[in-house]
């Protein structure tokens, strides 16, 4: 038995719908600018840009229904609703046509972003870590398994703040669909069970403040609700 100098942190995990079992989280890969309208919204060119990735720490995950703290060092906290993909079987150099064999399930998530910090980092050509990987920055609703729902290729994706719709699109608008995202990532790192992908957000991102409630969902995958304290 390993003798640690202090107790290891608890395993971060995501709920699985219909069961008390939970999905242990290893890493969270996020895809940037994966909807054309959002890429343009953020000043990108979706016709020329290959997929790119950034990371959130596993312990950024919180369950739907949580009241999260408004994070420090920002005055411009943004919501980004996303399709989440949970990897159940690892691999390297995965071909796109085999990529879905590695998926355990799907869910609804929010990639919370300190937009002012991100804009500053971009202007200085610095990493995005501080704007994306802060505490409680990855709320994720219970996962639905492939055995239960198959592989969704279309469906409305939306988020509202205090009942006002902010983002409203369809996951069939992904520039790089799920098989391509998995395949691209597996060329650079070995994927392992427990890895999550947040696959990008549609247009309409915007600020959320203290006392507000975000409610979002993806057709066929359920909804997520998060309050800001």
Tab-separated table of C-alpha atoms in Angstrom:
chain	number	residue	atom	x	y	z
A	1	UNK	CA	0.000	0.000	0.000
A	2	UNK	CA	1.401	3.406	-1.015
A	3	UNK	CA	2.247	5.734	1.848
A	4	UNK	CA	1.161	9.233	0.798
A	5	UNK	CA	2.307	12.305	2.705
A	6	UNK	CA	-1.329	13.460	2.868
A	7	UNK	CA	-4.659	11.942	1.855
A	8	UNK	CA	-5.103	11.870	-1.955
A	9	UNK	CA	-7.900	14.063	-3.271
A	10	UNK	CA	-11.243	12.376	-3.938
A	11	UNK	CA	-11.945	11.115	-7.446
A	12	UNK	CA	-13.929	13.625	-9.488
A	13	UNK	CA	-16.941	12.080	-11.183
A	14	UNK	CA	-20.097	12.704	-13.196
A	15	UNK	CA	-23.497	11.198	-12.430
A	16	UNK	CA	-24.915	8.534	-14.757
A	17	UNK	CA	-28.642	8.775	-15.398
A	18	UNK	CA	-30.764	5.985	-13.962
A	19	UNK	CA	-28.134	4.569	-11.623
A	20	UNK	CA	-26.205	5.371	-8.459
A	21	UNK	CA	-22.956	4.585	-10.288
A	22	UNK	CA	-20.781	7.498	-11.356
A	23	UNK	CA	-18.319	8.079	-14.198
A	24	UNK	CA	-14.798	8.802	-12.839
A	25	UNK	CA	-13.202	11.749	-14.610
A	26	UNK	CA	-9.585	11.586	-15.734
A	27	UNK	CA	-9.195	14.631	-17.984
A	28	UNK	CA	-11.486	17.161	-19.651
A	29	UNK	CA	-10.604	18.069	-23.230
A	30	UNK	CA	-12.413	21.104	-24.636
A	31	UNK	CA	-12.709	21.928	-28.331
A	32	UNK	CA	-12.468	25.591	-29.280
A	33	UNK	CA	-14.644	27.283	-31.912
A	34	UNK	CA	-16.414	24.176	-33.154
A	35	UNK	CA	-19.595	25.886	-34.380
A	36	UNK	CA	-19.192	28.187	-37.399
A	37	UNK	CA	-21.366	31.011	-36.072
A	38	UNK	CA	-19.558	31.002	-32.706
A	39	UNK	CA	-16.157	30.946	-34.429
A	40	UNK	CA	-17.172	34.093	-36.310
A	41	UNK	CA	-18.626	35.542	-33.099
A	42	UNK	CA	-15.197	35.171	-31.477
A	43	UNK	CA	-13.280	36.498	-34.472
A	44	UNK	CA	-12.213	33.162	-35.987
A	45	UNK	CA	-12.465	31.703	-39.505
A	46	UNK	CA	-14.301	28.347	-39.446
A	47	UNK	CA	-13.453	27.602	-43.066
A	48	UNK	CA	-9.711	27.302	-42.425
A	49	UNK	CA	-9.199	26.385	-38.772
A	50	UNK	CA	-8.511	22.760	-37.741
A	51	UNK	CA	-9.822	21.665	-34.343
A	52	UNK	CA	-7.813	22.801	-31.344
A	53	UNK	CA	-8.017	21.742	-27.716
A	54	UNK	CA	-7.571	23.144	-24.237
A	55	UNK	CA	-7.985	21.416	-20.880
A	56	UNK	CA	-9.956	21.815	-17.686
A	57	UNK	CA	-8.905	19.989	-14.505
A	58	UNK	CA	-11.024	16.999	-13.531
A	59	UNK	CA	-12.047	18.639	-10.271
A	60	UNK	CA	-13.689	21.534	-12.152
A	61	UNK	CA	-16.708	19.210	-12.583
A	62	UNK	CA	-19.875	19.937	-10.618
A	63	UNK	CA	-23.299	18.297	-10.861
A	64	UNK	CA	-26.435	19.813	-12.291
A	65	UNK	CA	-28.436	21.467	-9.528
A	66	UNK	CA	-25.337	22.954	-7.898
A	67	UNK	CA	-25.097	26.584	-6.854
A	68	UNK	CA	-21.605	27.655	-7.913
A	69	UNK	CA	-19.587	30.588	-6.666
A	70	UNK	CA	-19.018	33.570	-8.920
A	71	UNK	CA	-15.280	33.180	-9.548
A	72	UNK	CA	-12.693	35.752	-8.488
A	73	UNK	CA	-10.614	37.904	-10.841
A	74	UNK	CA	-13.395	38.448	-13.390
A	75	UNK	CA	-16.216	40.824	-14.152
A	76	UNK	CA	-17.356	38.987	-17.272
A	77	UNK	CA	-18.288	35.348	-16.571
A	78	UNK	CA	-19.757	33.666	-19.673
A	79	UNK	CA	-21.913	30.589	-20.243
A	80	UNK	CA	-21.080	28.134	-23.050
A	81	UNK	CA	-23.501	25.202	-23.452
A	82	UNK	CA	-21.878	22.056	-24.886
A	83	UNK	CA	-22.348	18.423	-25.871
A	84	UNK	CA	-20.196	16.278	-23.560
A	85	UNK	CA	-18.711	12.966	-24.725
A	86	UNK	CA	-17.497	10.403	-22.177
A	87	UNK	CA	-14.759	7.977	-23.252
A	88	UNK	CA	-15.144	4.408	-22.064
A	89	UNK	CA	-12.361	2.752	-24.062
A	90	UNK	CA	-8.957	4.311	-24.657
A	91	UNK	CA	-6.681	4.274	-27.653
A	92	UNK	CA	-4.210	6.116	-29.874
A	93	UNK	CA	-4.423	7.044	-33.554
A	94	UNK	CA	-8.104	6.148	-33.599
A	95	UNK	CA	-9.640	6.201	-37.068
A	96	UNK	CA	-12.754	8.388	-37.365
A	97	UNK	CA	-14.819	5.436	-38.558
A	98	UNK	CA	-13.954	3.516	-35.350
A	99	UNK	CA	-14.077	6.462	-32.942
A	100	UNK	CA	-17.642	5.976	-31.708
A	101	UNK	CA	-16.686	2.496	-30.469
A	102	UNK	CA	-14.705	4.294	-27.739
A	103	UNK	CA	-17.658	6.319	-26.404
A	104	UNK	CA	-19.376	5.382	-23.144
A	105	UNK	CA	-22.057	8.027	-23.225
A	106	UNK	CA	-23.125	11.626	-23.727
A	107	UNK	CA	-24.303	14.517	-21.600
A	108	UNK	CA	-24.960	18.235	-21.340
A	109	UNK	CA	-22.293	20.554	-19.963
A	110	UNK	CA	-21.392	24.192	-19.428
A	111	UNK	CA	-17.900	25.463	-20.233
A	112	UNK	CA	-17.845	28.465	-17.898
A	113	UNK	CA	-15.374	31.107	-19.037
A	114	UNK	CA	-13.789	34.175	-17.485
A	115	UNK	CA	-14.056	36.043	-20.788
A	116	UNK	CA	-12.107	39.115	-19.742
A	117	UNK	CA	-9.176	36.957	-18.676
A	118	UNK	CA	-9.396	35.009	-21.930
A	119	UNK	CA	-9.377	38.167	-24.043
A	120	UNK	CA	-6.362	39.470	-22.164
A	121	UNK	CA	-4.546	36.153	-22.606
A	122	UNK	CA	-5.305	36.138	-26.329
A	123	UNK	CA	-4.094	39.704	-26.769
A	124	UNK	CA	-0.811	38.801	-25.042
A	125	UNK	CA	-0.533	35.412	-26.819
A	126	UNK	CA	-0.625	33.609	-23.500
A	127	UNK	CA	-2.357	30.314	-22.543
A	128	UNK	CA	-6.074	30.306	-21.701
A	129	UNK	CA	-5.720	28.197	-18.548
A	130	UNK	CA	-6.709	30.875	-16.040
A	131	UNK	CA	-9.807	31.791	-18.043
A	132	UNK	CA	-11.065	28.225	-18.517
A	133	UNK	CA	-9.724	25.938	-15.793
A	134	UNK	CA	-10.929	27.600	-12.614
A	135	UNK	CA	-12.920	26.014	-9.772
A	136	UNK	CA	-16.433	24.779	-10.652
A	137	UNK	CA	-15.968	25.737	-14.309
A	138	UNK	CA	-17.329	22.476	-15.767
A	139	UNK	CA	-20.920	21.782	-14.661
A	140	UNK	CA	-22.120	18.530	-16.262
A	141	UNK	CA	-25.554	16.902	-16.122
A	142	UNK	CA	-25.954	13.108	-15.694
A	143	UNK	CA	-24.567	11.104	-18.596
A	144	UNK	CA	-26.733	8.882	-20.754
A	145	UNK	CA	-25.081	5.699	-22.006
A	146	UNK	CA	-24.669	4.669	-25.626
A	147	UNK	CA	-26.609	1.513	-24.764
A	148	UNK	CA	-29.576	3.709	-23.857
A	149	UNK	CA	-29.514	6.412	-26.531
A	150	UNK	CA	-27.079	5.414	-29.275
A	151	UNK	CA	-24.987	8.193	-30.819
A	152	UNK	CA	-26.833	11.515	-31.203
A	153	UNK	CA	-25.948	13.326	-34.421
A	154	UNK	CA	-28.563	16.069	-34.259
A	155	UNK	CA	-30.763	17.753	-31.696
A	156	UNK	CA	-31.471	21.215	-30.350
A	157	UNK	CA	-28.825	22.629	-27.989
A	158	UNK	CA	-29.816	25.653	-25.935
A	159	UNK	CA	-29.281	27.644	-22.762
A	160	UNK	CA	-31.368	30.262	-21.002
A	161	UNK	CA	-30.465	32.692	-18.216
A	162	UNK	CA	-33.361	33.445	-15.867
A	163	UNK	CA	-35.673	32.017	-18.525
A	164	UNK	CA	-34.329	34.136	-21.405
A	165	UNK	CA	-32.929	32.027	-24.265
A	166	UNK	CA	-29.332	33.002	-25.004
A	167	UNK	CA	-27.933	30.156	-27.130
A	168	UNK	CA	-30.111	28.100	-29.465
A	169	UNK	CA	-28.704	25.837	-32.177
A	170	UNK	CA	-28.366	22.168	-33.148
A	171	UNK	CA	-25.492	19.754	-32.551
A	172	UNK	CA	-25.592	18.887	-36.256
A	173	UNK	CA	-23.878	22.264	-36.725
A	174	UNK	CA	-20.597	21.034	-35.218
A	175	UNK	CA	-17.771	21.862	-37.632
A	176	UNK	CA	-15.867	18.792	-36.451
A	177	UNK	CA	-18.330	16.077	-35.347
A	178	UNK	CA	-17.626	13.713	-32.478
A	179	UNK	CA	-15.743	11.008	-34.459
A	180	UNK	CA	-13.360	13.604	-35.880
A	181	UNK	CA	-12.801	15.233	-32.486
A	182	UNK	CA	-11.866	11.890	-30.918
A	183	UNK	CA	-9.650	10.930	-33.837
A	184	UNK	CA	-7.788	14.268	-33.883
A	185	UNK	CA	-7.145	14.173	-30.133
A	186	UNK	CA	-5.928	10.574	-30.200
A	187	UNK	CA	-3.152	11.506	-32.617
A	188	UNK	CA	-1.504	13.635	-29.938
A	189	UNK	CA	-2.346	11.862	-26.666
A	190	UNK	CA	-3.403	8.400	-25.605
A	191	UNK	CA	-7.062	8.552	-24.658
A	192	UNK	CA	-8.057	6.635	-21.534
A	193	UNK	CA	-11.356	5.611	-19.926
A	194	UNK	CA	-12.567	8.540	-17.868
A	195	UNK	CA	-11.616	11.203	-20.395
A	196	UNK	CA	-14.324	13.717	-21.282
A	197	UNK	CA	-14.702	15.912	-24.338
A	198	UNK	CA	-16.600	19.180	-24.246
A	199	UNK	CA	-17.206	19.577	-27.967
A	200	UNK	CA	-17.684	23.321	-28.412
A	201	UNK	CA	-20.468	25.856	-28.066
A	202	UNK	CA	-22.821	27.571	-30.520
A	203	UNK	CA	-23.222	31.312	-30.939
A	204	UNK	CA	-24.901	33.493	-28.334
A	205	UNK	CA	-22.417	33.227	-25.467
A	206	UNK	CA	-22.901	35.945	-22.884
A	207	UNK	CA	-22.444	37.092	-19.330
A	208	UNK	CA	-24.122	35.626	-16.266
A	209	UNK	CA	-24.081	37.254	-12.840
A	210	UNK	CA	-24.652	36.581	-9.177
A	211	UNK	CA	-28.174	35.475	-8.371
A	212	UNK	CA	-28.915	34.278	-11.899
A	213	UNK	CA	-29.860	30.753	-12.952
A	214	UNK	CA	-28.767	28.998	-16.131
A	215	UNK	CA	-30.944	26.246	-17.584
A	216	UNK	CA	-29.909	24.433	-20.735
A	217	UNK	CA	-30.240	21.175	-22.562
A	218	UNK	CA	-29.749	19.041	-25.623
A	219	UNK	CA	-32.676	17.294	-27.276
A	220	UNK	CA	-32.672	13.646	-26.200
A	221	UNK	CA	-29.965	14.165	-23.548
A	222	UNK	CA	-31.804	16.042	-20.835
A	223	UNK	CA	-31.176	19.370	-19.136
A	224	UNK	CA	-28.782	21.095	-16.758
A	225	UNK	CA	-29.514	23.786	-14.163
A	226	UNK	CA	-26.860	25.845	-12.402
A	227	UNK	CA	-27.289	28.863	-10.129
A	228	UNK	CA	-24.615	31.521	-9.537
A	229	UNK	CA	-23.969	32.726	-6.003
